[in-house]
Tab-separated table of C-alpha atoms in Angstrom:
chain	number	residue	atom	x	y	z
A	1	MET	CA	7.713	-1.305	-7.464
A	2	GLN	CA	10.660	-1.290	-5.078
A	3	ALA	CA	12.375	1.535	-3.211
A	4	PHE	CA	16.029	1.621	-2.188
A	5	GLY	CA	18.025	4.101	-0.134
A	6	ARG	CA	21.221	4.917	1.733
A	7	PHE	CA	21.278	6.612	5.121
A	8	SER	CA	23.919	8.610	6.931
A	9	THR	CA	24.181	10.321	10.298
A	10	ASN	CA	26.050	13.293	11.695
A	11	PHE	CA	25.791	14.814	15.191
A	12	GLU	CA	22.905	12.421	15.958
A	13	LEU	CA	20.861	13.765	13.039
A	14	GLU	CA	19.848	11.193	10.447
A	15	TYR	CA	19.718	11.817	6.711
A	16	LEU	CA	18.583	9.913	3.645
A	17	VAL	CA	21.382	10.622	1.189
A	18	GLU	CA	20.321	8.639	-1.870
A	19	GLN	CA	17.099	6.967	-3.019
A	20	TYR	CA	15.806	5.210	-6.114
A	21	ILE	CA	12.582	3.520	-7.084
A	22	TYR	CA	12.474	0.677	-9.557
A	23	ILE	CA	9.508	0.271	-11.893
A	24	PRO	CA	9.450	-3.461	-12.777
A	25	GLU	CA	8.817	-4.873	-16.197
A	26	ALA	CA	6.526	-7.515	-14.731
A	27	ASP	CA	6.876	-9.331	-11.412
A	28	GLU	CA	10.663	-9.410	-11.129
A	29	VAL	CA	12.339	-8.435	-7.869
A	30	LEU	CA	15.535	-6.416	-7.934
A	31	THR	CA	18.318	-7.365	-5.511
A	32	ILE	CA	20.743	-4.881	-3.959
A	33	GLU	CA	23.517	-6.350	-6.097
A	34	GLU	CA	21.458	-5.857	-9.259
A	35	LEU	CA	20.656	-2.285	-8.195
A	36	GLU	CA	24.339	-1.495	-7.719
A	37	LYS	CA	25.146	-2.905	-11.166
A	38	MET	CA	22.434	-0.730	-12.714
A	39	LEU	CA	23.849	2.326	-10.962
A	40	GLU	CA	27.223	1.662	-12.560
A	41	ILE	CA	25.575	2.643	-15.857
A	42	LYS	CA	23.270	5.445	-14.686
A	43	ARG	CA	23.129	6.907	-18.184
A	44	LYS	CA	21.182	3.850	-19.323
A	45	SER	CA	19.352	2.768	-16.188
A	46	VAL	CA	18.164	6.009	-14.496
A	47	ILE	CA	15.546	7.756	-16.628
A	48	GLY	CA	14.735	10.762	-14.464
A	49	THR	CA	14.367	12.386	-11.059
A	50	ILE	CA	11.458	13.252	-8.773
A	51	PHE	CA	12.039	16.004	-6.212
A	52	LEU	CA	10.198	15.789	-2.892
A	53	TYR	CA	10.317	17.900	0.271
A	54	ASN	CA	12.040	15.753	2.885
A	55	PRO	CA	12.040	12.031	3.700
A	56	THR	CA	10.225	10.197	6.455
A	57	ILE	CA	11.134	6.655	5.533
A	58	ALA	CA	12.885	3.605	6.948
A	59	PRO	CA	14.536	0.397	5.777
A	60	ILE	CA	12.446	-2.757	5.761
A	61	GLY	CA	12.396	-4.123	9.308
A	62	TYR	CA	12.537	-0.658	10.893
A	63	ASN	CA	9.992	2.103	11.461
A	64	THR	CA	9.762	5.885	11.363
A	65	ASN	CA	8.460	6.318	14.914
A	66	THR	CA	11.924	6.719	16.415
A	67	LYS	CA	15.447	7.339	15.169
A	68	LEU	CA	17.010	4.474	13.247
A	69	ALA	CA	20.023	4.509	15.576
A	70	SER	CA	17.779	3.779	18.553
A	71	GLN	CA	16.419	0.772	16.664
A	72	GLY	CA	19.903	-0.658	16.152
A	73	TYR	CA	20.341	0.353	12.524
A	74	THR	CA	23.952	0.319	11.341
A	75	PHE	CA	24.884	3.297	9.184
A	76	ASP	CA	27.268	1.433	6.904
A	77	GLY	CA	26.641	3.570	3.806
A	78	ARG	CA	25.186	0.670	1.841
A	79	PHE	CA	21.891	0.540	0.005
A	80	CYS	CA	18.938	-1.162	1.647
A	81	GLU	CA	15.378	-1.768	0.544
A	82	LEU	CA	12.873	0.690	1.997
A	83	ILE	CA	9.356	0.323	3.310
A	84	PHE	CA	6.759	2.234	1.301
A	85	ASP	CA	5.673	5.659	2.466
A	86	ASN	CA	2.652	7.502	1.028
A	87	ASN	CA	4.685	8.810	-1.884
A	88	CYS	CA	5.903	5.327	-2.785
A	89	ASN	CA	2.356	3.978	-2.641
A	90	LEU	CA	1.272	6.618	-5.145
A	91	PHE	CA	4.321	6.112	-7.366
A	92	SER	CA	3.652	2.382	-7.464
A	93	SER	CA	0.125	2.888	-8.788
A	94	ALA	CA	0.821	5.874	-11.040
A	95	ILE	CA	4.142	5.269	-12.806
A	96	LYS	CA	3.880	2.456	-15.317
A	97	GLY	CA	4.015	2.549	-19.112
A	98	GLY	CA	7.194	4.051	-20.539
A	99	TYR	CA	9.029	3.769	-17.223
A	100	ARG	CA	9.212	0.006	-16.753
A	101	GLY	CA	12.520	-1.724	-16.223
A	102	LYS	CA	14.162	1.552	-15.201
A	103	LEU	CA	15.178	3.457	-12.083
A	104	ILE	CA	13.916	6.885	-11.056
A	105	GLU	CA	16.031	8.825	-8.594
A	106	ILE	CA	14.200	10.444	-5.689
A	107	LYS	CA	15.847	13.618	-4.440
A	108	TYR	CA	14.757	15.895	-1.601
A	109	LEU	CA	15.020	19.595	-0.916
A	110	PHE	CA	16.168	18.608	2.567
A	111	GLY	CA	17.696	15.242	3.417
A	112	LEU	CA	16.813	15.287	7.121
A	113	ASN	CA	14.961	12.021	7.684
A	114	ARG	CA	12.397	13.226	10.178
A	115	PRO	CA	8.636	13.787	10.169
A	116	ASN	CA	7.067	17.197	10.550
A	117	ILE	CA	9.940	19.533	9.767
A	118	GLU	CA	7.442	22.257	8.906
A	119	PRO	CA	7.511	23.956	12.338
A	120	THR	CA	8.782	27.483	11.909
A	121	ALA	CA	11.885	26.921	14.046
A	122	VAL	CA	13.221	24.233	11.692
A	123	LEU	CA	12.468	26.221	8.558
A	124	GLU	CA	14.100	29.290	10.078
A	125	GLU	CA	17.247	27.219	10.596
A	126	PHE	CA	17.102	25.903	7.027
A	127	ASP	CA	16.608	29.415	5.688
A	128	ALA	CA	19.553	30.711	7.736
A	129	ASP	CA	21.702	27.798	6.559
A	130	LEU	CA	20.930	28.497	2.917
A	131	ASP	CA	21.823	32.164	3.414
A	132	LYS	CA	25.389	31.131	4.221
A	133	TYR	CA	25.514	27.901	2.198
A	134	ALA	CA	27.966	29.225	-0.395
A	135	SER	CA	30.289	30.680	2.262
A	136	ASP	CA	32.798	29.046	4.598
A	137	GLN	CA	30.488	29.577	7.556
A	138	LEU	CA	29.274	26.600	9.547
A	139	THR	CA	25.662	25.563	9.042
A	140	ARG	CA	23.290	24.063	11.599
A	141	TYR	CA	22.603	21.074	9.360
A	142	ASP	CA	25.200	19.186	7.346
A	143	LYS	CA	25.792	20.977	4.037
A	144	GLU	CA	26.350	17.818	2.017
A	145	LEU	CA	23.768	15.594	3.699
A	146	ASN	CA	20.858	18.011	4.058
A	147	TYR	CA	21.070	20.276	1.000
A	148	GLN	CA	21.474	20.006	-2.755
A	149	ASP	CA	24.470	21.739	-4.298
A	150	TYR	CA	22.480	22.993	-7.274
A	151	LEU	CA	25.479	24.382	-9.185
A	152	ASN	CA	27.153	20.967	-9.148
A	153	ILE	CA	24.094	18.743	-9.059
A	154	ARG	CA	24.153	15.568	-11.115
A	155	LEU	CA	20.906	14.598	-12.764
A	156	SER	CA	20.541	11.404	-14.765
A	157	GLY	CA	17.848	10.736	-17.326
A	158	LYS	CA	15.595	12.963	-19.350
A	159	PHE	CA	13.317	14.652	-16.822
A	160	VAL	CA	13.039	16.248	-13.394
A	161	PHE	CA	9.576	16.279	-11.837
A	162	PHE	CA	9.162	18.687	-8.934
A	163	ALA	CA	6.631	17.586	-6.312
A	164	SER	CA	8.459	19.308	-3.487
A	165	GLY	CA	5.488	21.271	-2.197
A	166	ASN	CA	5.250	24.762	-0.744
A	167	LYS	CA	5.436	24.274	3.021
A	168	PHE	CA	7.757	27.243	3.419
A	169	ASP	CA	6.471	30.772	4.000
A	170	ARG	CA	6.952	33.809	1.776
A	171	HIS	CA	9.533	35.285	4.130
A	172	HIS	CA	11.758	32.225	3.703
A	173	LYS	CA	13.426	33.924	0.768
A	174	HIS	CA	16.544	31.779	0.799
A	175	ILE	CA	14.500	28.569	0.641
A	176	ILE	CA	12.450	29.964	-2.235
A	177	ASN	CA	15.614	30.956	-4.103
A	178	TYR	CA	17.026	27.498	-3.415
A	179	VAL	CA	14.009	25.773	-4.996
A	180	ARG	CA	13.981	28.203	-7.902
A	181	ASN	CA	17.694	27.630	-8.522
A	182	LEU	CA	17.263	23.860	-8.522
A	183	SER	CA	14.535	24.138	-11.142
A	184	ALA	CA	16.534	26.552	-13.255
A	185	GLN	CA	19.634	24.375	-13.092
A	186	ALA	CA	17.654	21.318	-14.182
A	187	SER	CA	16.482	23.264	-17.233
A	188	LYS	CA	20.012	24.490	-17.921
A	189	LEU	CA	21.199	20.871	-17.922
A	190	GLY	CA	18.692	20.113	-20.659
A	191	LYS	CA	16.197	18.195	-18.547
A	192	THR	CA	12.464	18.335	-19.134
A	193	VAL	CA	11.105	20.056	-16.035
A	194	ALA	CA	7.547	19.104	-15.057
A	195	PHE	CA	5.297	19.669	-12.054
A	196	MET	CA	1.705	20.248	-10.964
A	197	HIS	CA	0.169	23.661	-10.348
A	198	ASP	CA	-3.262	24.981	-9.418
A	199	ASN	CA	-5.422	28.053	-9.908
A	200	ASN	CA	-3.256	30.130	-7.584
A	201	TYR	CA	-0.365	30.265	-10.059
A	202	ASP	CA	0.040	29.374	-13.705
A	203	ALA	CA	2.953	27.232	-14.864
A	204	GLN	CA	5.351	30.127	-15.381
A	205	GLU	CA	4.525	31.719	-12.026
A	206	SER	CA	4.966	28.372	-10.287
A	207	ALA	CA	8.432	27.908	-11.796
A	208	GLU	CA	9.456	31.460	-10.950
A	209	GLY	CA	8.251	31.161	-7.360
A	210	GLY	CA	9.335	27.608	-6.648
A	211	TYR	CA	5.689	26.728	-6.057
A	212	PHE	CA	5.370	23.044	-6.981
A	213	LEU	CA	2.394	21.115	-5.624
A	214	PRO	CA	3.130	17.956	-3.633
A	215	ALA	CA	1.753	14.686	-4.932
A	216	ILE	CA	0.256	13.796	-1.560
A	217	ALA	CA	-2.622	15.815	-0.103
A	218	THR	CA	-5.351	15.343	2.463
A	219	GLY	CA	-9.045	16.115	2.582
A	220	LYS	CA	-10.806	17.166	-0.590
A	221	PHE	CA	-7.529	17.492	-2.507
A	222	LYS	CA	-6.322	13.948	-1.828
A	223	ASP	CA	-7.860	12.262	-4.876
A	224	VAL	CA	-7.528	15.352	-7.080
A	225	ARG	CA	-3.798	15.575	-6.462
A	226	ALA	CA	-3.231	11.838	-6.890
A	227	ASN	CA	-5.154	11.817	-10.177
A	228	SER	CA	-3.199	14.827	-11.412
A	229	PHE	CA	0.066	13.068	-10.628
A	230	LYS	CA	-1.081	9.979	-12.531
A	231	LYS	CA	-2.021	12.180	-15.472
A	232	ALA	CA	1.381	13.851	-15.409
A	233	PHE	CA	3.091	10.451	-15.597
A	234	SER	CA	0.775	9.095	-18.281
A	235	THR	CA	3.338	10.492	-20.740
A	236	PHE	CA	7.075	10.089	-21.019
A	237	PRO	CA	8.635	12.342	-20.026
A	238	PRO	CA	6.022	13.533	-17.520
A	239	SER	CA	3.994	16.646	-18.293
A	240	ILE	CA	3.148	19.912	-16.547
A	241	ILE	CA	-0.391	19.478	-15.241
A	242	LYS	CA	-2.913	21.909	-13.819
A	243	SER	CA	-4.458	20.209	-10.788
A	244	SER	CA	-8.054	21.265	-10.311
């Protein structure tokens, strides 16, 4: 498997604005030029979307320990091949039959390319931004680079798999509505919406509350979650799975 992405920056904040993974037929290696040609015919080449929380990823030859700008990265708007993060490692082992030779788009709730955005201060800013997203008011983070415009979102392929997690708190009502609206819009566009849930909420409650389990976990849930993700992608399109 290969991962590709495009980065952008604004006011010294760095964002991942577009990402795809390629599931190879065999051992072939996709070039940037071949990727761009495939993206010219998204209707045929992109078979679905996976939603994650936010990226912490870098181009090959760079790292995620410091900002890309401080490492000399040039934000030229072009695609580059990415190093694998934990999600990519799981995708590489889990997504196989029925997906080979195709691209899957990776989208994020928040495009800010930074580790550990869970601290309350950051989420409070995101929640406040989303409260005024549809207005003419200025937001702390770039509207186009950090957030998904769910009413005008473009989704290629047959499915949208939500593995965006639930790192936000109950009082982050605007974030919850944002996730819920993304899911609802995907359904409205005719996409098969799939995700993982647990004993805390059934499938309907998870969809209504924007509670979609992340594919990556630690501790006792690490293998359980990974196996559930593999089970979800053992079908095409992927299935709603209870992770237990």
